[in-house]
Coordinates of N, CA, C and O in Angstrom, one line a residue:
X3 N 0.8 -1.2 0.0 CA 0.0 0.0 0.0 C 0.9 1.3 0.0 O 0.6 2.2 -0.7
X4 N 2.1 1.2 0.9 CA 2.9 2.2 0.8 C 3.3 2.9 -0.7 O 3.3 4.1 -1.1
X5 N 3.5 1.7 -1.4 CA 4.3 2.0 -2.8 C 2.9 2.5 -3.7 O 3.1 3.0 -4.9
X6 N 2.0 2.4 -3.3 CA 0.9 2.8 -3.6 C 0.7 4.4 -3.3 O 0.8 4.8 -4.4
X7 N 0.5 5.3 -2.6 CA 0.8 6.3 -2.4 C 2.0 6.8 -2.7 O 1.9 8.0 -3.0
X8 N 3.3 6.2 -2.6 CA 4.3 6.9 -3.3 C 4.6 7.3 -4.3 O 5.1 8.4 -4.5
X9 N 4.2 6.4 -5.5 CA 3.4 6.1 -7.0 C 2.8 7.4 -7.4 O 3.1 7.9 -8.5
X10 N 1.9 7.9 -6.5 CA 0.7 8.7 -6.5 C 1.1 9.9 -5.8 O 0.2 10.7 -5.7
X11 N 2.7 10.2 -5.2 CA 3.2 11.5 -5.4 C 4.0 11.6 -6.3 O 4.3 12.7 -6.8
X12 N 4.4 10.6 -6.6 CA 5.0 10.9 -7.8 C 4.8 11.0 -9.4 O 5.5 11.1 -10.4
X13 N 3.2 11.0 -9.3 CA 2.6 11.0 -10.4 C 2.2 12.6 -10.2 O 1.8 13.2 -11.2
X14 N 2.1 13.3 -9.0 CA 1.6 13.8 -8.5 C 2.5 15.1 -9.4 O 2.1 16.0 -10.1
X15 N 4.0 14.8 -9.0 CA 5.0 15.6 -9.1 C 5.0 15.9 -11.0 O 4.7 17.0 -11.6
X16 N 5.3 14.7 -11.6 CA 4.9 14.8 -12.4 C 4.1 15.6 -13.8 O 4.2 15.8 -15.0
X17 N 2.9 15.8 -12.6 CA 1.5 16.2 -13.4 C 1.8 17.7 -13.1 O 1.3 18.5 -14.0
X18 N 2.7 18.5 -11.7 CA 3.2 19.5 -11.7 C 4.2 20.1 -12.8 O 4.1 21.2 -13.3
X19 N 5.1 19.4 -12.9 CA 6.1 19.5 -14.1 C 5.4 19.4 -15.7 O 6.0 20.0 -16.6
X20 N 4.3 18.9 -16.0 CA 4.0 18.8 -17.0 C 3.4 20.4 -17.4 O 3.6 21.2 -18.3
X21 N 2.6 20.3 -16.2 CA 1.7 22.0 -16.8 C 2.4 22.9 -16.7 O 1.9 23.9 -17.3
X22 N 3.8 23.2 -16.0 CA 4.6 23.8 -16.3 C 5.1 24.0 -17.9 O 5.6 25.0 -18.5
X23 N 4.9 23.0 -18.2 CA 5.3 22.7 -20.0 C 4.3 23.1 -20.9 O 4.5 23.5 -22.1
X24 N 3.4 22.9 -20.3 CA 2.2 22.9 -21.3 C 1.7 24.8 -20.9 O 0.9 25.4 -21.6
X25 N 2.4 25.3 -19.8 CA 2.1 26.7 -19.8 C 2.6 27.6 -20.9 O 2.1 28.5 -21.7
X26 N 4.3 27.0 -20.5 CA 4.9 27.7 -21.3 C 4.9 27.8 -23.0 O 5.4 28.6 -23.6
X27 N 4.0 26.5 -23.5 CA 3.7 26.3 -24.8 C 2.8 27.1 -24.8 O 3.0 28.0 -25.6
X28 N 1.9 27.1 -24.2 CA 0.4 28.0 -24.7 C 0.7 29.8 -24.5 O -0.2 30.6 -24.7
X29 N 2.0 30.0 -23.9 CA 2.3 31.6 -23.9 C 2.9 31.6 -24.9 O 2.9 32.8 -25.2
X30 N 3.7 30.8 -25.9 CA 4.4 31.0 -26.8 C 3.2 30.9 -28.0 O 3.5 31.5 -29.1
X31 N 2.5 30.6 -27.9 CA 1.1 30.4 -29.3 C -0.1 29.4 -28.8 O -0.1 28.3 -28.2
X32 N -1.0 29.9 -29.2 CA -2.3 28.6 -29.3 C -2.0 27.8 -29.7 O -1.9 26.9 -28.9
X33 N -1.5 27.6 -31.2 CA -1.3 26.3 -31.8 C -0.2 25.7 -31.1 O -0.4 24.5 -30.9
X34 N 1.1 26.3 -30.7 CA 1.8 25.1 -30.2 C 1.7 24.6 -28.8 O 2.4 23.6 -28.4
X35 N 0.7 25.5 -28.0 CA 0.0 25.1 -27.0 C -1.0 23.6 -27.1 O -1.0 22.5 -26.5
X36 N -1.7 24.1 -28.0 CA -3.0 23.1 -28.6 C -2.0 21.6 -29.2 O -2.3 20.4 -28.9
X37 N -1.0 21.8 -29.9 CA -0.5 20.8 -30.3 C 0.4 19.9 -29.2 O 0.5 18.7 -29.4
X38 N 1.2 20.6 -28.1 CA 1.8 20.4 -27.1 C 0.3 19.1 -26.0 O 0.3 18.0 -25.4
X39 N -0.6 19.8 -26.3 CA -0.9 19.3 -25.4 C -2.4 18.2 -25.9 O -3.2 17.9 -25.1
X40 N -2.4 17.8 -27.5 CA -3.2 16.9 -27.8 C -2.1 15.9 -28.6 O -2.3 14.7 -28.6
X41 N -1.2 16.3 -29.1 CA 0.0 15.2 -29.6 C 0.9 14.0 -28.8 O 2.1 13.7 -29.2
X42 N 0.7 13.6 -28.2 CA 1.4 12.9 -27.5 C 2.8 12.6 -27.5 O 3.3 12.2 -26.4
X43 N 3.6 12.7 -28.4 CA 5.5 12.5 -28.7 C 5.5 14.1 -29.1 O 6.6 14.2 -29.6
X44 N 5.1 14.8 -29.1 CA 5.0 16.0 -29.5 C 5.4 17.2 -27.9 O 6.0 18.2 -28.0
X45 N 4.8 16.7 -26.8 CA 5.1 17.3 -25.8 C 6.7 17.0 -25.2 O 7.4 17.8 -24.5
X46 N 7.0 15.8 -25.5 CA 8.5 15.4 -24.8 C 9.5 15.9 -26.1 O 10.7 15.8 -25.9
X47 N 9.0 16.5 -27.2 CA 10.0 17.0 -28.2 C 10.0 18.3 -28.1 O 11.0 18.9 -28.7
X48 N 9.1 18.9 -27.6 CA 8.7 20.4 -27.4 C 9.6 20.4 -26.1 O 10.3 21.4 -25.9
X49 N 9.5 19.2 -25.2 CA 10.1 19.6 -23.9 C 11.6 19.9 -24.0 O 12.3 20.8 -23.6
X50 N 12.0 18.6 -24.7 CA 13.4 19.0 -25.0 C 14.0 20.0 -25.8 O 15.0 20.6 -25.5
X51 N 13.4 20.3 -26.7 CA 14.0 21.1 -27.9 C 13.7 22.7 -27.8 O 14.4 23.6 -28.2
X52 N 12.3 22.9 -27.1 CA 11.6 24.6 -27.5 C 11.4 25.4 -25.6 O 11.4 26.6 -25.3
X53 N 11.4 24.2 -24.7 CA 11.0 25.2 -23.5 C 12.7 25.3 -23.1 O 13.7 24.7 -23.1
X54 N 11.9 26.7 -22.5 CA 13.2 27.1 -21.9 C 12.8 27.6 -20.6 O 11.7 28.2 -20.5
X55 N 13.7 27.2 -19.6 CA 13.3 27.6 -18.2 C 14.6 27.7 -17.3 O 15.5 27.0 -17.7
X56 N 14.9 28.5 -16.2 CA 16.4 28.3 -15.5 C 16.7 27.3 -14.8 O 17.9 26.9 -14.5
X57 N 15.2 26.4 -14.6 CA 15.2 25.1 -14.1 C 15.1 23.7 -15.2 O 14.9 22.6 -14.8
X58 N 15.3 24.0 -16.5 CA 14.8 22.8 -17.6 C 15.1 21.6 -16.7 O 14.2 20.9 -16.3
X59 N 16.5 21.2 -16.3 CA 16.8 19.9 -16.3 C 16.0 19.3 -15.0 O 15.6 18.2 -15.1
X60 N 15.8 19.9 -13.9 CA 14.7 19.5 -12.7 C 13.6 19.2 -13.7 O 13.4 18.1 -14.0
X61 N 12.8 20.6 -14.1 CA 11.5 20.0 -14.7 C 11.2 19.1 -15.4 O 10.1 18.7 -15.6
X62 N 12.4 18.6 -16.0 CA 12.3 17.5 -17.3 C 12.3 16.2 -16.7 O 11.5 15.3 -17.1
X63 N 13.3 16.0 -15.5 CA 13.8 15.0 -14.4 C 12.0 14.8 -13.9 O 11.4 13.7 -14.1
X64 N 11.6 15.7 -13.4 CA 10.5 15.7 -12.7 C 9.1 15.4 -13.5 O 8.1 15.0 -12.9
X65 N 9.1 15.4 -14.5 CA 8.1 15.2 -15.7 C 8.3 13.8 -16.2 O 7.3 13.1 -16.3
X66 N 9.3 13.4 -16.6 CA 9.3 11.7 -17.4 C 10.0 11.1 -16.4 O 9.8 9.9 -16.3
X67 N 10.7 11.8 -15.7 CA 11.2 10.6 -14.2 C 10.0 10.2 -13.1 O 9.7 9.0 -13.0
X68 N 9.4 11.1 -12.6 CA 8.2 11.0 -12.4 C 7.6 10.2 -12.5 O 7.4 9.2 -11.8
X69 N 7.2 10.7 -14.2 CA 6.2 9.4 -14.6 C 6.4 7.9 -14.6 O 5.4 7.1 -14.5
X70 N 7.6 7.6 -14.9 CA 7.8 6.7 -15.0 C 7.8 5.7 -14.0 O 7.2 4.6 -14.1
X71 N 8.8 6.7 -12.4 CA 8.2 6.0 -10.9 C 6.7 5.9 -10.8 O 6.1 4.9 -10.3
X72 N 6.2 6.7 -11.3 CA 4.8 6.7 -10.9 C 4.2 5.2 -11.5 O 3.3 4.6 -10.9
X73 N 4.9 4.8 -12.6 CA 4.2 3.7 -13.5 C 4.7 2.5 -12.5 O 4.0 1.6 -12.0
X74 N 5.8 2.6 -12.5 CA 6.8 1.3 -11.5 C 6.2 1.1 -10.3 O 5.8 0.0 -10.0
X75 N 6.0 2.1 -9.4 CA 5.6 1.9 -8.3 C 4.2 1.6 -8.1 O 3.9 0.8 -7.1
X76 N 2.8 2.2 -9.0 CA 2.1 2.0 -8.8 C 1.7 0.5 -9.2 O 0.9 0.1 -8.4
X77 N 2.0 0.0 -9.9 CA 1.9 -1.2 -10.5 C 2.5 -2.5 -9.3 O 1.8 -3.5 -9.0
X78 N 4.4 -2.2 -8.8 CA 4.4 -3.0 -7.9 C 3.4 -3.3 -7.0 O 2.9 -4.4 -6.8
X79 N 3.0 -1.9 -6.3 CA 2.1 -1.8 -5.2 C 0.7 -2.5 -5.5 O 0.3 -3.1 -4.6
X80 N 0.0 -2.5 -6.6 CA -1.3 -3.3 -6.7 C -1.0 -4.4 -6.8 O -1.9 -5.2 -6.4
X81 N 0.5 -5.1 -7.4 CA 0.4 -6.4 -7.3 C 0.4 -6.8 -6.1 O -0.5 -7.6 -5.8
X82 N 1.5 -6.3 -4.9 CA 1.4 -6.6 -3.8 C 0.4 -6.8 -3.0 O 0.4 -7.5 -2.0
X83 N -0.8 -5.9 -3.5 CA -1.5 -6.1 -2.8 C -2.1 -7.2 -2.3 O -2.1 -8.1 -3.1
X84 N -2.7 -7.6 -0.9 CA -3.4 -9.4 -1.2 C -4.8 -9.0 -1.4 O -5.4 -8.0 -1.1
X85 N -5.3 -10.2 -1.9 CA -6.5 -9.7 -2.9 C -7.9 -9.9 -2.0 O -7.8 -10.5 -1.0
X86 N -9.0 -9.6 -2.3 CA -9.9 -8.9 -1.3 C -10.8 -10.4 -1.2 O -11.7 -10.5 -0.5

């Protein structure tokens, strides 16, 4: 259950770092806002290549690192669970 809630700050963190990305797209234009944020491989190439922030490499860490714990952990943790 632990790794269950851990999962779920870290998805948490994540979903912080994302809209940070998806802000900074939609102040640079509608369209590459709108496309940032209905394209799916289109946001992690925008992240790398077009946002600029004094923090990039945290928010980037915190955005697909994140996610990824979030995927790992949440997943261990349901398996662990014992079943009802």
């Amino acid at each position: 259950m632990l790794l269950v809630f851990l999962g779920l700050g870290f998805q948490l963190l994540a979903v912080i770092c994302w809209v940070l990305i998806f802000a900074h797209a939609f102040q640079r234009s509608l369209g590459t806002g709108v496309m940032v944020l209905l394209i799916p491989i289109y946001n992690v190439v925008y992240a790398f290549t077009q946002f600029e922030h004094r923090r990039k490499g945290l928010i980037l860490a915190g955005a697909i690192g994140g996610l990824v714990l979030a995927v790992v952990l949440r997943t261990f943790g349901t398996a662990l669970l014992p079943p009802a």
